[in-house]
Amino acid sequence: MVNLAVDFCGVTLKNPVTTASGTFGSGMEYGEFFDLSRLGAVTTKGVANVPWEGNPTPRVAETPSGMLNAIGLQNPGIDVFLERDLPYLAKYDTKVIVNVCGHAEEEYVEVVEKLADEPADLLEINISCPNVKAGGIAFGTDPKAVEAITRAVKAKARQPVIMKLSPNVTDIKETAKAAEAGGADAISLINTLTGMKIDVERRRFLLANRTGGLSGPAIHPIAVRMVYEASHAVGIPVLGMGGVRTAEDAIELMMAGAAVVAVGTANFHDPLAAAKVVDGIREFCVKHEIRDVRDIIGCV
Amino acid sequence: MQKETGRVVSQKKIAEDIFDLRIRTSAAKDARPGQFLMVFTGDESRLLGRPISICEADAKKGELRLVYRQMGAGTRALAALAEGGCVELLGPLGNGFPVKDFQDRRVLLIGGGIGIPPLVGAAWQLSRPAFAVGYRSESYLLEDLERIGEVLAATEDGSLGTRGNVIDALLALEAEPKAGGAGWLTRGLCPEVIFACGPMPMLRAVAAYAKERAIPCFVSLEERMACGVGACLGCVTKTKETDGHSHVKNARVCKEGPVFDSREVAL
Ligand SMILES: Cc1cc2nc3c(=O)[nH]c(=O)nc-3n(C[C@H](O)[C@H](O)[C@H](O)COP(=O)(O)OP(=O)(O)OC[C@H]3O[C@@H](n4cnc5c(N)ncnc54)[C@H](O)[C@@H]3O)c2cc1C
Ligand SMILES: Cc1cc2nc3c(=O)[nH]c(=O)nc-3n(C[C@H](O)[C@H](O)[C@H](O)COP(=O)(O)O)c2cc1C
Ligand code: FES
């Protein structure tokens, strides 16, 4: 028997695998492909205090071993989310991580307050969206702002708070420490890296937003490096993500220091990607006679 | 539904850059006309599926027919597949044309460019279909269409049918119907409903044509996609009313579409 369960800031996940916010909706679409109870947790698409329309299209573009997206955080707002999406996820034997977005401190806090008595196990605060001008990356790249927003959210949150950090910074250790100083229970990284693609035939930007966030296997080595650096800079647990497609990719992030790993863009390549990562981690442990998956966290 | 591996039964080049691909796959079982597949290219560095409409589905044989234009690297890889080759695919996806609601009606199927293939499968399920199709110059699938119903054609260079676009052809016919025509369209009867697929300027013109005549019109839209299943919100189109999913005015082409009532979308 291999133990795959991990404790993540006081919440027990049956295995260390979740989905990356924005790549899995609220689970409904992929719930038609597999039983979501196979996952340690489901992380939902960013939700704001009111519905957000998002950016004009084209919103996505493929790049070598990855993609750019500039969705702009389209979401139905917290009220619809509470009425429709959370009850759907509550039917599964999996933990729910609700990803929260906002343009300003009050907006984040409003969402967090509305989640207080809801069946959400953890909150992930997105302060690192590269596709929304105010509120996204603006919060996530300045350590002082990271600390302030963390403190404001922590003051109201009933659930443990994960601050989602931006990789679009010179030193990830600084923002990681700022989140810890603000009282974060955990950090998650990496969000997407800002990129751009040009249609050379038409001499035009491919994305309507001009820039977009790069994700997928192309960013995996950056994620491994940043998870390693961040996890050594702070004492709080790390949720690692960025380009995970296989169990080996997930294990790499765990060995770099992540306690839990999220599968994102890979879901688009294979709807079963996240479930296969769980199975693959189990097989890896069996093969290497690892009795407890927690033994590999930060083992390098 | 799962992502699965289809087997290439045959592939033919039927016009410049246009390929006719038949695949054996269990996805053929529940396919409805107007639905599409996400077709993967076999190269792991190209992560995303290519949305390709189902041209025809044969549930008994378990075969799907796709007709596509070679555009970039992904469709080029697809075009290189030979009989017996493998192709990973996900589908059938999306809603499809409302063929059941209009089975016995005079349905005009309007196609332009690479929008013609999905009309073939739709037409097989209708009792009174007629086609109006527009090509740049070289035609394709014309024999397939003629086997199913009457065909009004237009080409930009005038090499076949009316010189101009499909709307030009329809207007010319309206001005001068042919009493002894092959079917209701050429005899000058008005369609009761329109199904259309093709480039956006054509769809806009078709929607306007339908609106002027108060004919219900269903258009199949294209948008860049990542997931193809409704999860990423990459493929939205502007709607006139609040959409049921995100409660803004953005419906997902891959999930609520690709076929929309033309009155409900801002084309
Ligand atoms: C619902 C739907 C049905 C379609 N049906 C057909 C069909 O039956 N026959 C056919 O020939 N074409 C069809 N298309 C267009 C087809 O998807 C593109 O031509 C194809 O994806 C190009 O891929 P590529 O790798 O050759 O080009 P590249 O330009 O190398 O592709 C790069 C990326 O852009 C995307 N992309 C490029 N052009 C388009 C486009 N026009 N629409 C959507 N995504 C695009 C690709 O999927 C890929 O992710 C359909 C599109 C949609 C949305
Ligand atoms: C289409 C898309 C939408 C995303 N939406 C969100 C979001 O709403 N909130 C968020 O915090 N991150 C969002 N992300 C970032 C992912 O959660 C993740 O951090 C990033 O994609 C890296 O992981 P990956 O390479 O496995 O996809 C999105 C990513 C993609 C590709
Ligand atoms: S392609 Fe992801 S929602 Fe349509």
XYZ file of C-alpha atoms and ligand atoms in Angstrom:
655
model
C 0.000 0.000 0.000
C 1.224 3.421 -0.972
C 0.013 6.460 0.903
C -0.862 9.200 -1.551
C -2.690 11.423 0.922
C -1.130 14.738 1.781
C -1.929 17.359 4.347
C -2.130 20.802 2.808
C -2.473 23.593 5.386
C -4.769 21.514 7.538
C -6.835 19.996 4.730
C -6.251 16.369 3.803
C -6.180 15.663 0.089
C -6.505 11.974 -0.845
C -3.751 12.488 -3.392
C -1.497 15.410 -4.261
C -3.162 16.269 -7.575
C -5.538 19.082 -8.412
C -6.447 21.013 -11.544
C -5.045 24.415 -12.489
C -7.562 27.224 -12.267
C -9.142 28.213 -15.562
C -8.310 24.998 -17.355
C -11.045 22.904 -15.809
C -14.070 25.204 -15.491
C -15.924 24.180 -12.345
C -15.404 20.538 -13.196
C -18.709 20.002 -15.002
C -17.254 19.565 -18.471
C -14.523 17.129 -17.441
C -16.889 15.411 -15.016
C -18.380 13.866 -18.158
C -15.046 12.185 -18.895
C -14.099 10.790 -15.496
C -15.127 10.624 -11.861
C -13.771 13.800 -10.272
C -13.461 11.910 -6.980
C -10.246 10.475 -8.409
C -8.567 13.844 -7.829
C -7.193 15.162 -4.563
C -8.924 18.454 -5.263
C -10.578 20.427 -8.042
C -9.520 24.039 -8.434
C -12.181 26.189 -10.067
C -11.948 28.983 -12.631
C -11.361 32.428 -11.102
C -14.563 33.918 -9.704
C -15.164 37.608 -9.009
C -17.808 39.520 -7.058
C -19.811 40.192 -10.241
C -19.841 38.585 -13.721
C -16.826 39.466 -15.887
C -17.090 39.518 -19.631
C -13.432 38.811 -20.380
C -11.422 39.831 -23.438
C -12.379 39.902 -27.114
C -11.444 36.909 -29.283
C -9.144 35.411 -30.449
C -8.321 34.492 -26.886
C -6.084 31.463 -27.450
C -3.133 30.621 -29.669
C -1.035 27.508 -29.862
C 2.742 27.834 -29.437
C 5.464 25.146 -29.496
C 4.673 22.768 -26.601
C 2.304 25.283 -25.124
C -0.254 27.954 -25.707
C -1.021 31.582 -25.040
C -4.312 32.605 -23.503
C -5.934 35.935 -22.839
C -9.347 34.890 -21.586
C -9.524 37.916 -19.320
C -11.163 35.999 -16.476
C -14.642 35.643 -17.932
C -16.762 34.334 -15.077
C -20.395 34.378 -13.916
C -19.707 36.066 -10.591
C -19.861 34.615 -7.109
C -23.670 34.429 -6.820
C -24.150 32.083 -9.771
C -21.036 30.203 -8.724
C -22.481 29.526 -5.271
C -25.833 28.517 -6.653
C -24.684 26.271 -9.484
C -20.998 25.382 -9.420
C -20.188 24.696 -5.786
C -23.209 22.388 -5.260
C -22.100 20.425 -8.327
C -18.617 19.902 -6.905
C -19.952 19.122 -3.445
C -21.363 15.863 -4.880
C -17.852 14.513 -5.356
C -15.519 13.051 -2.813
C -12.803 15.571 -3.568
C -11.660 18.831 -2.016
C -12.629 22.108 -3.611
C -10.193 24.960 -4.087
C -12.017 28.117 -5.116
C -9.902 30.510 -7.155
C -10.799 34.162 -6.528
C -10.070 37.168 -8.728
C -10.740 40.884 -8.439
C -9.691 44.337 -9.607
C -9.315 45.756 -6.130
C -8.965 44.638 -2.537
C -12.677 45.160 -1.761
C -13.677 42.893 -4.631
C -11.501 40.020 -3.434
C -12.762 40.485 0.108
C -16.401 40.512 -0.986
C -15.983 37.132 -2.709
C -14.070 35.658 0.197
C -16.768 36.767 2.644
C -19.488 35.207 0.526
C -17.590 31.915 0.571
C -17.378 31.829 4.372
C -20.126 29.292 4.994
C -19.885 27.451 1.712
C -18.483 23.992 0.955
C -15.134 25.349 -0.241
C -12.120 23.744 1.404
C -9.417 26.173 0.354
C -9.228 29.568 -1.299
C -6.698 30.395 -3.970
C -6.275 34.130 -4.500
C -5.207 34.998 -8.017
C -3.041 38.089 -7.843
C -1.132 37.175 -10.942
C -3.359 37.189 -13.997
C -1.350 38.739 -16.810
C -4.446 39.416 -18.893
C -6.341 41.828 -16.696
C -4.829 45.224 -16.246
C -5.801 46.333 -12.774
C -5.976 43.689 -10.116
C -4.228 40.965 -11.968
C -0.546 41.219 -12.305
C -0.407 44.664 -10.704
C -0.968 43.065 -7.302
C 1.218 40.099 -7.924
C 4.527 41.684 -8.854
C 4.995 44.194 -6.040
C 5.920 42.525 -2.736
C 4.288 45.294 -0.688
C 1.032 44.916 -2.581
C 1.207 41.125 -2.211
C 1.563 41.418 1.530
C -1.261 43.962 1.820
C -3.761 41.994 -0.230
C -2.850 38.791 1.593
C -3.467 40.480 4.922
C -6.809 41.897 3.782
C -8.026 38.523 2.509
C -6.747 36.622 5.539
C -8.642 38.980 7.843
C -11.951 37.801 6.375
C -11.301 34.279 5.115
C -12.695 31.270 6.977
C -10.781 28.800 4.819
C -7.015 28.473 4.455
C -5.685 30.978 1.926
C -3.323 30.107 -0.932
C -1.795 33.132 -2.662
C -1.178 32.488 -6.353
C 2.057 34.120 -7.396
C 3.154 35.526 -10.709
C 6.273 34.238 -12.432
C 6.605 37.596 -14.190
C 8.973 38.900 -11.516
C 12.740 39.148 -11.132
C 12.832 37.314 -7.818
C 10.045 34.901 -6.907
C 11.453 34.570 -3.386
C 10.461 38.145 -2.581
C 6.799 37.798 -3.468
C 6.701 34.374 -1.797
C 8.040 35.878 1.423
C 5.632 38.795 1.142
C 2.685 36.397 0.944
C 3.991 34.537 3.990
C 4.465 37.810 5.862
C 0.866 38.749 5.036
C -0.303 35.544 6.693
C -0.857 33.258 3.724
C -1.390 29.600 4.591
C 0.216 28.488 1.344
C 1.405 29.785 -2.000
C 0.771 28.472 -5.476
C 2.862 28.971 -8.565
C 3.381 29.444 -11.381
C 0.736 31.388 -13.181
C 1.355 32.000 -16.869
C 4.315 33.905 -18.306
C 3.458 36.914 -20.433
C 4.028 36.241 -24.115
C 3.042 37.428 -27.566
C 2.458 35.858 -30.966
C 2.353 37.602 -34.315
C 0.675 36.337 -37.450
C 3.456 37.093 -39.918
C 1.251 36.698 -43.003
C -1.179 39.333 -41.812
C 1.328 41.397 -39.804
C -1.083 41.309 -36.887
C -1.163 40.186 -33.284
C -2.697 36.758 -33.048
C -4.526 37.492 -29.794
C -7.012 40.350 -29.640
C -5.411 41.302 -26.319
C -1.992 41.377 -28.055
C -0.290 39.671 -25.103
C -1.307 36.454 -23.431
C -0.171 34.042 -20.745
C 2.111 31.210 -21.811
C 1.330 27.791 -20.325
C 1.947 24.141 -21.050
C 5.054 21.916 -21.132
C 7.101 24.812 -22.543
C 7.087 26.516 -19.122
C 7.676 23.415 -17.003
C 11.418 23.936 -16.357
C 10.699 27.493 -15.212
C 8.015 26.175 -12.882
C 10.408 23.619 -11.403
C 13.029 26.287 -10.776
C 10.546 28.730 -9.243
C 8.856 26.123 -7.039
C 12.291 25.114 -5.813
C 13.294 28.706 -5.042
C 9.982 29.673 -3.452
C 9.664 26.561 -1.317
C 13.119 27.160 0.101
C 12.326 30.798 0.848
C 9.186 30.187 2.916
C 7.932 27.841 5.610
C 4.405 27.488 4.222
C 3.457 24.724 1.791
C 3.593 25.170 -1.965
C 1.079 24.165 -4.619
C 3.147 23.707 -7.753
C 2.025 23.970 -11.343
C 3.225 24.853 -14.792
C 3.425 22.480 -17.726
C 2.560 19.269 -15.921
C 1.464 16.657 -18.417
C 2.735 13.383 -16.974
C 3.253 11.918 -13.526
C 7.011 12.440 -13.974
C 6.412 16.165 -14.459
C 4.318 16.261 -11.285
C 6.909 14.293 -9.322
C 9.572 16.715 -10.495
C 7.625 19.623 -9.026
C 7.099 17.672 -5.796
C 10.780 16.878 -5.540
C 11.436 20.590 -6.086
C 9.245 21.313 -3.056
C 5.567 21.251 -4.024
C 3.230 19.443 -1.618
C 0.420 19.432 -4.159
C 0.592 19.701 -7.940
C -1.931 21.090 -10.423
C -2.531 19.921 -13.981
C -3.575 22.710 -16.348
C -3.087 23.021 -20.087
C -2.536 19.255 -20.363
C -6.293 18.800 -19.783
C -6.861 20.288 -23.230
C -4.608 17.680 -24.792
C -6.268 14.849 -22.917
C -9.363 15.195 -20.720
C -8.016 12.389 -18.538
C -4.641 14.059 -17.995
C -5.150 14.880 -14.309
C -6.538 11.431 -13.465
C -3.637 9.803 -15.316
C -1.168 11.874 -13.304
C -2.701 10.462 -10.102
C -2.374 6.902 -11.429
C 1.158 7.567 -12.612
C 2.277 8.925 -9.246
C 0.936 5.776 -7.607
C 2.797 3.577 -10.102
C 5.983 5.572 -9.592
C 5.752 5.071 -5.832
C 5.152 1.349 -6.216
C 8.027 0.971 -8.650
C 10.444 2.896 -6.440
C 9.134 1.381 -3.211
C 8.063 4.726 -1.860
C 5.511 3.990 0.850
C 4.473 7.545 1.441
C 4.337 10.122 -1.323
C 5.130 12.803 1.244
C 8.662 11.430 1.354
C 9.435 12.890 -2.045
C 8.302 16.441 -1.282
C 11.377 18.660 -1.531
C 13.685 15.642 -1.568
C 16.250 17.018 -4.009
C -16.895 9.933 -24.575
C -13.114 9.664 -24.441
C -10.225 10.756 -26.542
C -9.583 7.865 -28.867
C -7.539 6.611 -31.736
C -9.266 6.489 -35.079
C -8.019 4.475 -38.049
C -7.725 6.028 -41.456
C -9.903 4.119 -43.909
C -8.988 6.324 -46.849
C -7.729 9.756 -47.689
C -8.011 11.515 -51.044
C -7.057 14.919 -52.274
C -10.250 16.204 -53.918
C -9.153 19.709 -54.910
C -6.179 22.015 -54.431
C -5.354 21.749 -50.688
C -8.691 20.017 -49.929
C -8.659 16.528 -48.440
C -11.375 13.930 -47.980
C -10.577 11.736 -44.986
C -12.518 8.713 -43.783
C -11.827 7.435 -40.292
C -13.047 4.357 -38.464
C -13.919 5.424 -34.929
C -16.563 4.825 -32.302
C -17.150 8.589 -32.355
C -19.237 7.883 -35.471
C -21.880 6.239 -33.316
C -23.565 9.288 -31.841
C -22.458 11.974 -34.282
C -25.035 14.541 -35.344
C -24.682 16.734 -38.430
C -22.957 20.019 -37.648
C -21.001 18.608 -34.732
C -17.221 18.607 -34.865
C -14.166 16.708 -33.651
C -10.981 17.902 -32.046
C -8.361 16.200 -34.188
C -4.869 15.889 -32.737
C -1.865 16.073 -34.983
C 0.286 13.268 -33.611
C 3.048 15.714 -32.695
C 3.198 16.177 -28.940
C 4.602 19.677 -29.318
C 1.279 20.687 -30.865
C -0.892 20.254 -27.835
C -4.247 21.448 -29.057
C -6.774 19.632 -31.171
C -7.855 21.051 -34.517
C -11.617 21.545 -34.687
C -12.909 19.880 -37.867
C -16.589 19.484 -38.740
C -18.081 16.099 -39.336
C -18.973 15.946 -43.012
C -20.812 12.639 -42.847
C -21.198 9.918 -40.252
C -21.997 6.284 -40.934
C -23.001 4.833 -37.582
C -23.359 1.280 -38.933
C -19.892 1.136 -40.403
C -18.509 3.229 -37.561
C -17.013 5.664 -40.006
C -16.682 9.415 -40.088
C -15.884 11.541 -43.080
C -13.973 14.799 -42.679
C -13.281 17.208 -45.507
C -10.757 19.868 -44.699
C -8.438 22.434 -46.155
C -4.728 22.201 -45.507
C -3.882 25.440 -43.729
C -0.929 25.161 -41.354
C 1.288 22.562 -39.748
C -1.534 20.627 -38.094
C -3.672 20.061 -41.145
C -0.512 19.391 -43.150
C 0.311 16.529 -40.765
C -3.248 15.300 -41.134
C -2.973 15.398 -44.920
C 0.086 13.135 -44.731
C -1.925 10.298 -43.165
C -2.434 7.242 -45.327
C -4.801 4.294 -45.134
C -4.264 2.359 -41.916
C -2.730 5.364 -40.160
C -3.803 6.430 -36.688
C -5.295 9.703 -35.617
C -6.219 10.778 -32.104
C -9.527 12.534 -31.801
C -12.083 13.783 -29.344
C -15.752 14.004 -30.193
C -18.393 14.353 -31.372
C -18.546 17.834 -29.837
C -20.959 20.749 -29.937
C -24.642 20.932 -30.735
C -25.092 20.461 -34.498
C -27.808 21.685 -36.872
C -31.441 21.354 -35.715
C -32.277 18.847 -38.467
C -35.060 17.152 -36.483
C -37.038 20.382 -36.133
C -37.076 21.038 -39.856
C -37.102 17.563 -41.367
C -40.000 18.127 -43.753
C -39.386 21.785 -44.473
C -37.761 23.491 -47.421
C -34.309 23.914 -45.961
C -31.750 25.960 -47.828
C -28.198 24.964 -46.936
C -25.759 27.752 -47.707
C -22.050 27.043 -47.710
C -18.947 28.979 -48.600
C -15.352 27.824 -48.867
C -14.496 25.178 -46.323
C -17.946 25.610 -44.730
C -19.561 23.261 -47.219
C -18.624 19.838 -45.695
C -20.956 19.859 -42.642
C -23.918 20.678 -44.882
C -23.613 17.278 -46.576
C -24.386 15.301 -43.436
C -27.155 17.712 -42.450
C -28.824 17.464 -45.853
C -29.026 13.662 -45.734
C -31.376 13.994 -42.763
C -33.748 16.431 -44.449
C -36.471 15.558 -46.920
C -36.403 18.784 -48.923
C -32.896 20.191 -48.927
C -31.470 22.584 -51.506
C -27.961 23.987 -51.616
C -26.486 27.354 -52.427
C -22.708 27.133 -52.389
C -19.911 29.554 -53.091
C -16.379 28.697 -54.203
C -13.389 30.841 -54.985
C -12.792 29.027 -58.260
C -12.292 25.292 -58.070
C -15.330 23.413 -56.788
C -15.335 20.355 -54.551
C -17.991 18.051 -53.068
C -20.303 19.187 -55.863
C -21.171 15.618 -56.885
C -22.031 14.768 -53.301
C -24.348 17.738 -53.085
C -26.041 17.038 -56.418
C -26.788 13.500 -55.300
C -28.793 14.901 -52.368
C -30.598 17.936 -53.762
C -30.591 20.794 -56.215
C -27.512 22.987 -56.143
C -27.179 26.666 -56.879
C -23.503 27.555 -57.252
C -21.485 30.731 -57.391
C -17.782 31.280 -58.015
C -15.736 34.413 -57.583
C -14.229 34.033 -61.046
C -17.439 32.969 -62.751
C -16.012 29.602 -63.801
C -19.089 27.867 -62.387
C -22.606 29.199 -61.808
C -23.150 32.857 -61.008
C -20.086 35.089 -60.903
C -19.964 36.470 -57.381
C -21.007 35.030 -54.034
C -23.912 32.850 -52.902
C -26.097 35.833 -52.100
C -25.566 37.170 -55.632
C -26.681 33.775 -56.923
C -29.781 33.741 -54.703
C -30.759 37.277 -55.699
C -30.297 36.482 -59.379
C -32.542 33.472 -58.975
C -35.162 35.488 -57.089
C -35.220 37.992 -59.935
C -35.582 35.260 -62.532
C -36.904 31.939 -61.212
C -37.009 29.013 -63.619
C -40.527 27.603 -63.942
C -39.236 24.228 -65.054
C -36.480 24.126 -62.454
C -35.147 20.981 -60.823
C -36.559 21.740 -57.391
C -38.333 24.240 -55.181
C -35.374 26.605 -55.012
C -34.867 27.024 -58.744
C -38.632 27.282 -59.274
C -38.562 30.357 -57.046
C -40.119 29.118 -53.809
C -38.833 30.754 -50.662
C -36.946 28.539 -48.189
C -38.615 27.974 -44.819
C -35.316 27.814 -42.947
C -31.632 28.366 -43.687
C -28.598 26.463 -42.385
C -25.288 28.162 -43.167
C -21.598 27.560 -42.672
C -18.713 29.546 -44.109
C -16.585 32.641 -43.641
C -17.903 35.416 -41.402
C -18.669 37.944 -44.188
C -20.809 35.289 -45.881
C -22.599 34.444 -42.636
C -23.362 38.116 -42.038
C -24.808 38.458 -45.523
C -26.819 35.250 -45.124
C -28.204 36.382 -41.768
C -29.250 39.713 -43.305
C -30.821 37.901 -46.273
C -32.796 35.675 -43.892
C -33.857 38.564 -41.686
C -35.234 40.573 -44.622
C -37.376 37.597 -45.574
C -38.237 36.632 -41.996
C -36.743 33.153 -42.460
C -35.236 31.404 -39.422
C -31.509 31.004 -39.959
C -28.922 28.838 -38.220
C -25.239 29.610 -38.663
C -22.234 27.472 -37.767
C -19.444 29.627 -36.318
C -15.682 29.251 -36.141
C -13.511 30.411 -33.285
C -10.063 29.452 -32.024
C -10.359 26.686 -29.479
C -8.212 25.143 -26.784
C -10.296 22.563 -24.901
C -13.221 22.041 -27.298
C -15.448 20.949 -24.416
C -16.511 24.197 -22.761
C -13.944 24.442 -19.974
C -11.444 27.105 -21.023
C -13.721 29.898 -22.315
C -11.357 30.448 -25.207
C -13.891 30.167 -28.018
C -16.692 32.553 -27.146
C -18.921 34.519 -29.495
C -20.918 37.634 -28.639
C -24.586 36.977 -27.972
C -27.458 39.443 -27.845
C -28.846 38.145 -24.569
C -27.072 37.056 -21.418
C -25.587 33.599 -21.945
C -26.587 30.740 -19.699
C -23.097 29.771 -18.647
C -21.043 32.831 -17.681
C -24.045 35.172 -17.411
C -22.388 37.740 -19.637
C -22.999 37.983 -23.382
C -20.513 35.364 -24.493
C -21.595 31.881 -25.538
C -19.052 29.082 -26.020
C -18.823 28.111 -29.680
C -17.620 24.618 -28.743
C -20.437 23.929 -26.286
C -23.533 26.073 -26.917
C -22.510 26.086 -30.625
C -21.016 25.816 -33.129
C -24.534 26.263 -34.559
C -26.477 29.313 -33.385
C -29.762 30.931 -34.305
C -28.513 33.946 -36.265
C -30.852 36.230 -34.329
C -29.160 35.291 -31.070
C -25.560 36.106 -31.959
C -23.869 39.372 -32.828
C -22.187 38.398 -36.097
C -16.221 24.290 -35.224
C -15.188 24.344 -36.313
C -15.314 23.496 -37.396
C -14.349 23.513 -38.423
N -14.526 22.669 -39.462
C -13.618 22.641 -40.451
C -13.769 21.733 -41.541
O -14.719 20.949 -41.614
N -12.824 21.763 -42.516
C -11.749 22.620 -42.467
O -10.933 22.609 -43.386
N -11.585 23.473 -41.445
C -12.486 23.504 -40.426
N -12.314 24.384 -39.387
C -11.106 25.230 -39.369
C -9.917 24.407 -38.839
O -10.091 24.173 -37.458
C -8.560 25.117 -39.044
O -8.333 25.308 -40.388
C -7.423 24.297 -38.449
O -7.525 24.275 -37.047
C -6.052 24.816 -38.846
O -5.071 24.058 -38.185
P -3.552 24.061 -38.686
O -2.738 23.368 -37.689
O -3.469 23.568 -40.065
O -3.232 25.617 -38.774
P -2.343 26.498 -37.796
O -2.585 27.896 -38.219
O -0.946 26.019 -37.755
O -3.024 26.254 -36.397
C -2.559 26.840 -35.218
C -3.674 26.880 -34.199
O -4.703 27.772 -34.626
C -5.940 27.109 -34.735
N -6.655 27.596 -35.925
C -6.099 28.036 -37.076
N -7.068 28.404 -37.942
C -8.250 28.212 -37.333
C -9.618 28.400 -37.714
N -9.958 28.862 -38.904
N -10.581 28.082 -36.823
C -10.266 27.601 -35.611
N -8.985 27.404 -35.195
C -7.993 27.696 -36.040
C -5.591 25.637 -34.835
O -6.623 24.800 -34.389
C -4.367 25.540 -33.947
O -4.718 25.482 -32.593
C -13.258 24.400 -38.351
C -13.130 25.258 -37.261
C -14.077 25.238 -36.247
C -13.933 26.148 -35.083
C -7.064 28.971 -20.554
C -6.446 29.272 -19.220
C -7.186 29.962 -18.254
C -6.628 30.268 -17.021
N -7.380 30.914 -16.088
C -6.885 31.148 -14.848
C -7.685 31.728 -13.813
O -8.873 32.023 -14.017
N -7.122 31.947 -12.600
C -5.828 31.600 -12.338
O -5.377 31.804 -11.219
N -5.049 31.018 -13.283
C -5.542 30.790 -14.531
N -4.748 30.172 -15.479
C -3.366 29.778 -15.141
C -3.296 28.301 -14.744
O -4.051 28.046 -13.580
C -1.841 27.856 -14.493
O -1.289 28.645 -13.469
C -0.965 27.981 -15.724
O -1.686 27.686 -16.890
C 0.271 27.078 -15.669
O -0.076 25.711 -15.613
P -0.156 24.745 -16.911
O 1.095 24.971 -17.706
O -0.290 23.364 -16.369
O -1.360 25.175 -17.658
C -5.289 29.872 -16.728
C -4.559 29.169 -17.698
C -5.116 28.856 -18.924
C -4.313 28.088 -19.936
S -12.572 25.730 -26.630
Fe -12.526 25.767 -24.485
S -14.480 26.589 -24.030
Fe -14.573 26.298 -26.164
